[in-house]
């Protein structure tokens, strides 16, 4: 038996207002006059957070468009432009939701690796460390701040650059930064965390490491999203730690049915990760009965609309494309349904599930 030797984020700072320590945190990682590059989620363009970024020397803020989830072409272009402008940089700092953080991880790696980021979509294909990188979440739930992947849509696949070089060197967990997230977005991304917990805790890969983190994250999600309470600052603190713990849980197990199906939607229809998982979770009673019941209660109590009918009118070829992407996520299915998963989740059965969405 080969056990995973998990590579973790090296430094973590947590607390309301800890963003103010960024200058001091980055100082020892500055290499001569090579700049720090801040990839800032476009939501914050012109907002007060942008002017709190501690710029020194040739440092630069690059506003990143996260209307669509990150693409390999976007990563390659950003890295190429930085190489042309500066030669080398001291570090890449991603400030935003999962998309901006994933862009920062991938651009950091591509500052030191040759070719296209598409060449590294897969497991352990990255061979050289990137430049120093830090992640600063402004939405909580994806676990991208702790994971060893950066999810990219490339020319032929939607797959992460999974490697020991991918985790951040530093994360800055300041719950104040998530304060202005719209209720819908906060819910969808928060449910990504809830679904990570259910898929990890109900999966066949479960072990005490994943269980410890998963149970804590689940308890935090229940505390936040159940009980018809108005949103308050403490919830931002809790959800940030739920995201961290949920990410740690899946890091040592795997996600499951909702993610495997949602990847197909996202590949074909561009459905975003959080909402896509919710659309699928809504129909998974057969696999996660208690989790789905509770999920529906959270949806109702928080007055959230989950889209339905998104696969209406798709062609045979389109269904086939989604089925292929989804069935390609073998470890997810194995975690969810066991070694025999192929005899349980047949193409017909999965097709019927997609038709319901
Ligand atoms: P997101 O980063 O795609 O952002 C969603 C929207 O929220 C954007 O319009 C953004 O501008 C806006 N936004 C961000 N912070 C805000 C704030 N504080 N206030 C108001 N608006 C804000 O959303 P997400 O759900 O955090 O991330 C999804 C992405 O993360 C996907 O690209 C997905 O593939 C990726 N992901 C990565 C991992 C990983 O382990 N690397 C895991 C799960 C998901
Ligand atoms: Zn997820």
Short mmCIF file of C-alpha atoms and ligand atoms in Angstrom, two decimals:
data_model
loop_
_atom_site.label_atom_id
_atom_site.label_comp_id
_atom_site.label_asym_id
_atom_site.label_seq_id
_atom_site.Cartn_x
_atom_site.Cartn_y
_atom_site.Cartn_z
CA UNK A 1 0.00 0.00 0.00
CA UNK A 2 1.36 3.39 -1.01
CA UNK A 3 0.20 6.26 1.22
CA UNK A 4 -0.04 9.78 -0.07
CA UNK A 5 2.68 12.07 1.25
CA UNK A 6 0.61 15.24 1.25
CA UNK A 7 2.29 18.52 0.33
CA UNK A 8 0.72 21.34 2.33
CA UNK A 9 0.64 25.12 2.11
CA UNK A 10 3.74 26.36 3.98
CA UNK A 11 2.33 29.40 5.80
CA UNK A 12 -1.16 30.31 6.90
CA UNK A 13 -2.31 33.53 8.52
CA UNK A 14 -5.93 33.80 9.72
CA UNK A 15 -7.95 36.63 11.22
CA UNK A 16 -10.05 39.70 10.51
CA UNK A 17 -7.76 42.38 9.11
CA UNK A 18 -4.73 40.09 8.60
CA UNK A 19 -4.63 41.34 4.98
CA UNK A 20 -2.89 44.39 6.50
CA UNK A 21 0.16 42.20 7.21
CA UNK A 22 0.67 41.43 3.53
CA UNK A 23 3.56 43.87 3.04
CA UNK A 24 5.49 42.37 5.92
CA UNK A 25 4.66 38.80 4.82
CA UNK A 26 5.93 39.40 1.28
CA UNK A 27 9.09 41.35 2.24
CA UNK A 28 11.40 38.34 2.77
CA UNK A 29 10.31 36.86 -0.57
CA UNK A 30 11.29 39.85 -2.68
CA UNK A 31 14.24 39.08 -4.95
CA UNK A 32 16.14 42.30 -5.70
CA UNK A 33 13.94 44.60 -7.75
CA UNK A 34 11.89 41.80 -9.32
CA UNK A 35 8.25 42.76 -8.72
CA UNK A 36 5.41 41.07 -6.92
CA UNK A 37 2.45 40.63 -9.28
CA UNK A 38 -1.05 40.79 -7.80
CA UNK A 39 -3.74 39.02 -9.84
CA UNK A 40 -6.87 40.76 -8.64
CA UNK A 41 -10.40 39.43 -9.29
CA UNK A 42 -12.14 41.97 -11.55
CA UNK A 43 -14.88 42.45 -8.95
CA UNK A 44 -12.39 44.52 -6.91
CA UNK A 45 -11.28 46.86 -9.69
CA UNK A 46 -11.63 50.38 -8.29
CA UNK A 47 -12.79 49.07 -4.91
CA UNK A 48 -11.08 49.95 -1.59
CA UNK A 49 -9.32 46.56 -1.43
CA UNK A 50 -7.36 47.43 -4.60
CA UNK A 51 -5.83 50.48 -2.93
CA UNK A 52 -4.84 48.44 0.15
CA UNK A 53 -2.51 46.22 -1.89
CA UNK A 54 1.04 46.98 -0.66
CA UNK A 55 2.77 47.96 -3.91
CA UNK A 56 6.55 48.50 -3.88
CA UNK A 57 8.98 49.33 -6.71
CA UNK A 58 7.87 47.75 -9.99
CA UNK A 59 5.00 45.77 -8.40
CA UNK A 60 1.93 45.50 -10.57
CA UNK A 61 -1.77 44.79 -10.14
CA UNK A 62 -3.20 42.77 -13.01
CA UNK A 63 -7.00 42.73 -13.06
CA UNK A 64 -8.16 39.25 -14.05
CA UNK A 65 -11.44 38.61 -15.81
CA UNK A 66 -13.13 35.66 -14.10
CA UNK A 67 -16.40 35.78 -16.02
CA UNK A 68 -15.41 32.36 -17.32
CA UNK A 69 -13.43 29.80 -15.37
CA UNK A 70 -9.66 29.87 -16.04
CA UNK A 71 -8.38 28.63 -19.38
CA UNK A 72 -4.93 27.38 -20.34
CA UNK A 73 -4.77 30.10 -23.03
CA UNK A 74 -5.44 32.79 -20.40
CA UNK A 75 -2.69 31.39 -18.14
CA UNK A 76 -0.18 31.16 -20.99
CA UNK A 77 -0.90 34.73 -22.09
CA UNK A 78 -0.52 36.15 -18.57
CA UNK A 79 2.77 34.31 -17.98
CA UNK A 80 4.13 35.32 -21.40
CA UNK A 81 3.28 38.99 -20.86
CA UNK A 82 4.98 39.01 -17.45
CA UNK A 83 8.10 37.37 -18.88
CA UNK A 84 8.24 39.95 -21.67
CA UNK A 85 7.68 42.90 -19.35
CA UNK A 86 9.85 41.89 -16.38
CA UNK A 87 11.96 38.87 -17.32
CA UNK A 88 11.48 37.47 -13.87
CA UNK A 89 9.17 38.27 -10.97
CA UNK A 90 9.44 37.74 -7.20
CA UNK A 91 6.01 36.22 -6.84
CA UNK A 92 2.40 35.92 -7.93
CA UNK A 93 -0.34 36.78 -5.47
CA UNK A 94 -3.92 35.72 -6.30
CA UNK A 95 -6.71 37.73 -4.68
CA UNK A 96 -10.28 36.58 -5.34
CA UNK A 97 -12.43 33.48 -5.51
CA UNK A 98 -11.32 30.03 -6.67
CA UNK A 99 -10.83 31.33 -10.21
CA UNK A 100 -8.35 34.11 -9.33
CA UNK A 101 -6.51 31.81 -6.93
CA UNK A 102 -6.24 29.06 -9.56
CA UNK A 103 -4.94 31.58 -12.09
CA UNK A 104 -2.25 32.67 -9.63
CA UNK A 105 -1.13 29.10 -8.99
CA UNK A 106 -0.97 28.29 -12.70
CA UNK A 107 0.80 31.51 -13.72
CA UNK A 108 3.37 30.98 -10.95
CA UNK A 109 4.10 27.51 -12.34
CA UNK A 110 4.28 28.74 -15.94
CA UNK A 111 6.84 31.43 -15.04
CA UNK A 112 9.38 28.58 -14.66
CA UNK A 113 8.03 25.76 -16.83
CA UNK A 114 8.33 25.68 -20.64
CA UNK A 115 5.58 25.21 -23.23
CA UNK A 116 1.87 25.61 -22.50
CA UNK A 117 -0.01 25.02 -19.26
CA UNK A 118 -2.10 22.53 -21.30
CA UNK A 119 1.01 20.27 -21.37
CA UNK A 120 0.75 19.92 -17.59
CA UNK A 121 -2.96 19.15 -17.20
CA UNK A 122 -2.90 15.87 -15.36
CA UNK A 123 -1.12 14.33 -12.39
CA UNK A 124 2.47 15.12 -11.47
CA UNK A 125 3.48 16.38 -14.89
CA UNK A 126 4.91 19.65 -13.52
CA UNK A 127 8.63 19.06 -12.94
CA UNK A 128 9.96 22.47 -11.85
CA UNK A 129 8.78 24.67 -8.97
CA UNK A 130 7.07 27.91 -9.92
CA UNK A 131 7.86 31.33 -8.46
CA UNK A 132 6.70 32.21 -4.92
CA UNK A 133 2.89 32.26 -4.77
CA UNK A 134 0.29 33.37 -2.29
CA UNK A 135 -3.50 32.98 -2.25
CA UNK A 136 -5.95 35.39 -0.67
CA UNK A 137 -9.56 34.16 -0.86
CA UNK A 138 -12.44 36.63 -1.15
CA UNK A 139 -15.05 33.85 -1.42
CA UNK A 140 -15.11 30.77 0.79
CA UNK A 141 -15.87 27.22 -0.22
CA UNK A 142 -13.78 25.82 -3.05
CA UNK A 143 -10.81 24.79 -0.93
CA UNK A 144 -8.58 26.05 -3.77
CA UNK A 145 -6.53 27.82 -1.09
CA UNK A 146 -5.26 24.46 0.23
CA UNK A 147 -5.43 22.13 -2.75
CA UNK A 148 -2.62 20.69 -4.91
CA UNK A 149 -4.43 21.54 -8.11
CA UNK A 150 -5.41 24.44 -10.32
CA UNK A 151 -8.41 23.61 -12.49
CA UNK A 152 -8.02 24.73 -16.11
CA UNK A 153 -10.06 24.36 -19.26
CA UNK A 154 -7.69 23.48 -22.08
CA UNK A 155 -8.02 22.68 -25.77
CA UNK A 156 -8.97 19.04 -25.14
CA UNK A 157 -9.84 18.68 -21.47
CA UNK A 158 -10.89 20.36 -18.29
CA UNK A 159 -8.34 19.13 -15.81
CA UNK A 160 -6.06 20.51 -13.14
CA UNK A 161 -2.31 20.87 -12.97
CA UNK A 162 -2.10 18.48 -10.00
CA UNK A 163 1.37 18.44 -8.46
CA UNK A 164 3.41 18.94 -5.33
CA UNK A 165 4.54 22.26 -6.84
CA UNK A 166 0.96 23.54 -7.08
CA UNK A 167 0.02 24.41 -3.45
CA UNK A 168 0.52 28.00 -2.36
CA UNK A 169 3.56 29.01 -0.28
CA UNK A 170 1.36 31.33 1.72
CA UNK A 171 -2.36 31.86 2.24
CA UNK A 172 -3.92 34.90 3.87
CA UNK A 173 -7.30 34.01 5.35
CA UNK A 174 -9.01 37.29 6.19
CA UNK A 175 -12.79 36.75 6.53
CA UNK A 176 -13.42 40.49 6.18
CA UNK A 177 -12.66 40.13 2.47
CA UNK A 178 -15.71 37.92 1.90
CA UNK A 179 -18.13 40.39 3.46
CA UNK A 180 -19.56 41.83 0.23
CA UNK A 181 -20.16 38.59 -1.59
CA UNK A 182 -23.73 38.47 -2.97
CA UNK A 183 -25.95 35.95 -1.13
CA UNK A 184 -26.40 33.71 -4.18
CA UNK A 185 -22.70 33.51 -5.01
CA UNK A 186 -21.80 32.98 -1.38
CA UNK A 187 -24.31 30.15 -1.20
CA UNK A 188 -23.14 28.40 -4.40
CA UNK A 189 -19.49 28.55 -3.38
CA UNK A 190 -20.40 27.63 0.22
CA UNK A 191 -22.29 24.60 -1.08
CA UNK A 192 -19.16 23.53 -2.96
CA UNK A 193 -17.69 23.06 0.52
CA UNK A 194 -20.81 21.32 1.85
CA UNK A 195 -20.75 18.94 -1.13
CA UNK A 196 -17.01 18.27 -0.62
CA UNK A 197 -17.89 17.14 2.90
CA UNK A 198 -20.76 14.85 1.86
CA UNK A 199 -18.77 13.30 -0.98
CA UNK A 200 -15.74 12.75 1.22
CA UNK A 201 -17.65 11.44 4.25
CA UNK A 202 -19.88 9.13 2.17
CA UNK A 203 -17.05 7.89 -0.06
CA UNK A 204 -15.23 4.57 -0.04
CA UNK A 205 -11.84 6.33 0.23
CA UNK A 206 -12.73 7.71 3.67
CA UNK A 207 -10.12 7.49 6.42
CA UNK A 208 -9.72 9.11 9.83
CA UNK A 209 -7.66 12.00 8.42
CA UNK A 210 -10.38 13.00 5.93
CA UNK A 211 -13.13 12.24 8.40
CA UNK A 212 -11.75 14.56 11.08
CA UNK A 213 -11.60 17.53 8.73
CA UNK A 214 -14.81 16.61 6.87
CA UNK A 215 -16.91 16.33 10.01
CA UNK A 216 -15.70 19.70 11.29
CA UNK A 217 -16.36 21.41 7.96
CA UNK A 218 -19.80 19.81 7.73
CA UNK A 219 -20.69 20.97 11.23
CA UNK A 220 -19.66 24.54 10.34
CA UNK A 221 -21.74 24.48 7.14
CA UNK A 222 -24.79 23.23 9.05
CA UNK A 223 -24.31 25.92 11.65
CA UNK A 224 -24.10 28.62 8.96
CA UNK A 225 -26.76 27.58 6.47
CA UNK A 226 -29.46 26.04 8.67
CA UNK A 227 -31.74 27.68 11.20
CA UNK A 228 -33.05 30.69 9.27
CA UNK A 229 -30.56 33.08 10.89
CA UNK A 230 -29.57 36.38 9.28
CA UNK A 231 -26.02 36.44 7.91
CA UNK A 232 -23.43 37.84 10.30
CA UNK A 233 -19.66 38.42 10.43
CA UNK A 234 -19.07 35.26 12.44
CA UNK A 235 -20.47 33.27 9.50
CA UNK A 236 -17.75 34.66 7.23
CA UNK A 237 -15.13 33.45 9.75
CA UNK A 238 -16.75 30.02 10.00
CA UNK A 239 -17.21 29.56 6.26
CA UNK A 240 -13.57 30.46 5.63
CA UNK A 241 -12.46 27.73 8.04
CA UNK A 242 -15.06 25.30 6.65
CA UNK A 243 -13.54 25.81 3.19
CA UNK A 244 -10.06 25.13 4.56
CA UNK A 245 -11.13 22.00 6.46
CA UNK A 246 -13.30 20.74 3.58
CA UNK A 247 -10.30 21.16 1.26
CA UNK A 248 -8.11 19.22 3.70
CA UNK A 249 -10.73 16.47 3.85
CA UNK A 250 -10.86 15.88 0.08
CA UNK A 251 -7.08 16.26 -0.19
CA UNK A 252 -6.77 12.91 1.55
CA UNK A 253 -9.84 11.25 0.01
CA UNK A 254 -11.72 12.34 -3.13
CA UNK A 255 -14.91 14.04 -4.29
CA UNK A 256 -17.81 12.04 -5.76
CA UNK A 257 -20.95 11.94 -7.91
CA UNK A 258 -21.90 15.65 -7.84
CA UNK A 259 -18.43 16.70 -8.98
CA UNK A 260 -18.12 13.96 -11.61
CA UNK A 261 -21.44 14.97 -13.19
CA UNK A 262 -20.87 18.69 -12.78
CA UNK A 263 -17.56 18.49 -14.68
CA UNK A 264 -19.51 17.34 -17.74
CA UNK A 265 -21.86 20.34 -17.48
CA UNK A 266 -19.02 22.73 -17.08
CA UNK A 267 -17.08 21.29 -20.04
CA UNK A 268 -20.02 21.42 -22.43
CA UNK A 269 -22.15 24.31 -21.17
CA UNK A 270 -19.59 26.38 -19.23
CA UNK A 271 -21.66 25.98 -16.05
CA UNK A 272 -19.61 27.34 -13.14
CA UNK A 273 -18.31 24.99 -10.48
CA UNK A 274 -20.41 26.05 -7.48
CA UNK A 275 -23.76 26.37 -9.21
CA UNK A 276 -23.08 23.27 -11.33
CA UNK A 277 -22.54 21.18 -8.21
CA UNK A 278 -25.81 22.52 -6.76
CA UNK A 279 -27.74 21.71 -9.95
CA UNK A 280 -26.50 18.13 -9.76
CA UNK A 281 -26.78 17.68 -5.97
CA UNK A 282 -30.48 18.55 -6.27
CA UNK A 283 -31.01 15.16 -8.00
CA UNK A 284 -28.71 12.82 -6.08
CA UNK A 285 -31.09 11.33 -3.47
CA UNK A 286 -30.17 7.85 -4.64
CA UNK A 287 -26.50 8.34 -3.75
CA UNK A 288 -26.51 10.75 -0.81
CA UNK A 289 -30.04 10.57 0.71
CA UNK A 290 -29.36 12.40 3.98
CA UNK A 291 -27.00 14.95 2.39
CA UNK A 292 -29.45 15.81 -0.39
CA UNK A 293 -32.33 16.20 2.05
CA UNK A 294 -30.29 18.61 4.15
CA UNK A 295 -29.01 20.41 1.03
CA UNK A 296 -32.61 21.04 -0.09
CA UNK A 297 -33.43 22.39 3.33
CA UNK A 298 -30.50 24.81 3.06
CA UNK A 299 -31.65 25.89 -0.41
CA UNK A 300 -35.16 26.56 0.87
CA UNK A 301 -34.15 28.34 4.08
CA UNK A 302 -31.74 30.61 2.24
CA UNK A 303 -34.21 31.40 -0.57
CA UNK A 304 -31.87 30.28 -3.33
CA UNK A 305 -32.96 29.36 -6.84
CA UNK A 306 -31.29 26.31 -8.32
CA UNK A 307 -31.72 26.28 -12.11
CA UNK A 308 -33.54 23.31 -13.64
CA UNK A 309 -33.96 22.08 -17.20
CA UNK A 310 -30.44 23.06 -18.29
CA UNK A 311 -30.02 19.91 -20.42
CA UNK A 312 -33.31 20.37 -22.27
CA UNK A 313 -32.91 20.20 -26.02
CA UNK A 314 -29.31 18.99 -26.10
CA UNK A 315 -28.30 16.81 -29.05
CA UNK A 316 -27.08 13.18 -28.90
CA UNK A 317 -23.54 14.40 -29.55
CA UNK A 318 -23.75 16.88 -26.72
CA UNK A 319 -24.97 14.24 -24.27
CA UNK A 320 -22.15 11.99 -25.46
CA UNK A 321 -19.57 14.69 -24.82
CA UNK A 322 -20.82 15.20 -21.26
CA UNK A 323 -20.94 11.46 -20.60
CA UNK A 324 -17.37 11.05 -21.82
CA UNK A 325 -16.02 13.84 -19.63
CA UNK A 326 -17.92 12.60 -16.61
CA UNK A 327 -17.08 8.90 -16.98
CA UNK A 328 -13.45 9.89 -17.43
CA UNK A 329 -13.35 11.02 -13.80
CA UNK A 330 -12.54 7.48 -12.65
CA UNK A 331 -11.20 8.17 -9.14
CA UNK A 332 -14.33 10.21 -8.31
CA UNK A 333 -16.63 7.38 -9.36
CA UNK A 334 -14.54 4.80 -7.56
CA UNK A 335 -14.66 6.85 -4.38
CA UNK A 336 -18.42 7.30 -4.70
CA UNK A 337 -19.50 3.81 -5.76
CA UNK A 338 -16.59 1.47 -5.08
CA UNK A 339 -14.30 -0.56 -7.35
CA UNK A 340 -17.31 -1.94 -9.21
CA UNK A 341 -18.55 1.49 -10.18
CA UNK A 342 -18.63 0.82 -13.93
CA UNK A 343 -21.33 -1.80 -13.50
CA UNK A 344 -23.36 0.61 -11.35
CA UNK A 345 -23.00 3.87 -13.26
CA UNK A 346 -23.65 2.71 -16.82
CA UNK A 347 -23.86 5.18 -19.72
CA UNK A 348 -27.64 4.74 -19.78
CA UNK A 349 -27.98 5.48 -16.10
CA UNK A 350 -25.79 8.58 -16.30
CA UNK A 351 -27.59 9.77 -19.41
CA UNK A 352 -30.91 9.52 -17.52
CA UNK A 353 -29.42 11.57 -14.69
CA UNK A 354 -28.24 14.32 -17.09
CA UNK A 355 -31.72 14.42 -18.64
CA UNK A 356 -33.18 15.29 -15.23
CA UNK A 357 -30.88 18.31 -14.65
P1 LIG B 1 -15.14 32.49 -8.76
O1 LIG B 1 -13.75 32.70 -8.31
O2 LIG B 1 -15.35 31.92 -10.12
O3 LIG B 1 -15.93 33.87 -8.62
C1 LIG B 1 -17.32 33.93 -8.84
C2 LIG B 1 -17.79 35.39 -8.94
O4 LIG B 1 -17.69 36.03 -7.67
C3 LIG B 1 -16.92 36.22 -9.88
O5 LIG B 1 -17.78 37.04 -10.63
C4 LIG B 1 -16.06 37.05 -8.95
O6 LIG B 1 -15.69 38.27 -9.54
C5 LIG B 1 -16.99 37.27 -7.79
N1 LIG B 1 -16.38 37.57 -6.47
C6 LIG B 1 -15.26 37.04 -5.91
N2 LIG B 1 -15.10 37.52 -4.65
C7 LIG B 1 -16.13 38.36 -4.42
C8 LIG B 1 -16.54 39.15 -3.29
N3 LIG B 1 -15.87 39.15 -2.13
N4 LIG B 1 -17.65 39.91 -3.42
C9 LIG B 1 -18.37 39.89 -4.56
N5 LIG B 1 -18.05 39.16 -5.64
C10 LIG B 1 -16.95 38.39 -5.57
O7 LIG B 1 -15.96 31.57 -7.74
P2 LIG B 1 -15.54 30.40 -6.76
O8 LIG B 1 -16.76 29.61 -6.56
O9 LIG B 1 -14.78 30.87 -5.58
O10 LIG B 1 -14.49 29.56 -7.60
C11 LIG B 1 -14.84 28.71 -8.66
C12 LIG B 1 -13.57 28.38 -9.38
O11 LIG B 1 -12.70 27.64 -8.51
C13 LIG B 1 -13.75 27.52 -10.61
O12 LIG B 1 -12.90 28.00 -11.62
C14 LIG B 1 -13.32 26.15 -10.18
O13 LIG B 1 -12.82 25.35 -11.21
C15 LIG B 1 -12.26 26.48 -9.17
N6 LIG B 1 -12.03 25.45 -8.15
C16 LIG B 1 -10.77 25.12 -7.88
C17 LIG B 1 -10.49 24.17 -6.92
C18 LIG B 1 -9.07 23.81 -6.63
O14 LIG B 1 -8.84 22.96 -5.79
N7 LIG B 1 -8.10 24.41 -7.25
C19 LIG B 1 -11.52 23.56 -6.22
C20 LIG B 1 -12.83 23.92 -6.51
C21 LIG B 1 -13.08 24.89 -7.49
ZN1 LIG B 2 -15.67 21.53 -5.60
#
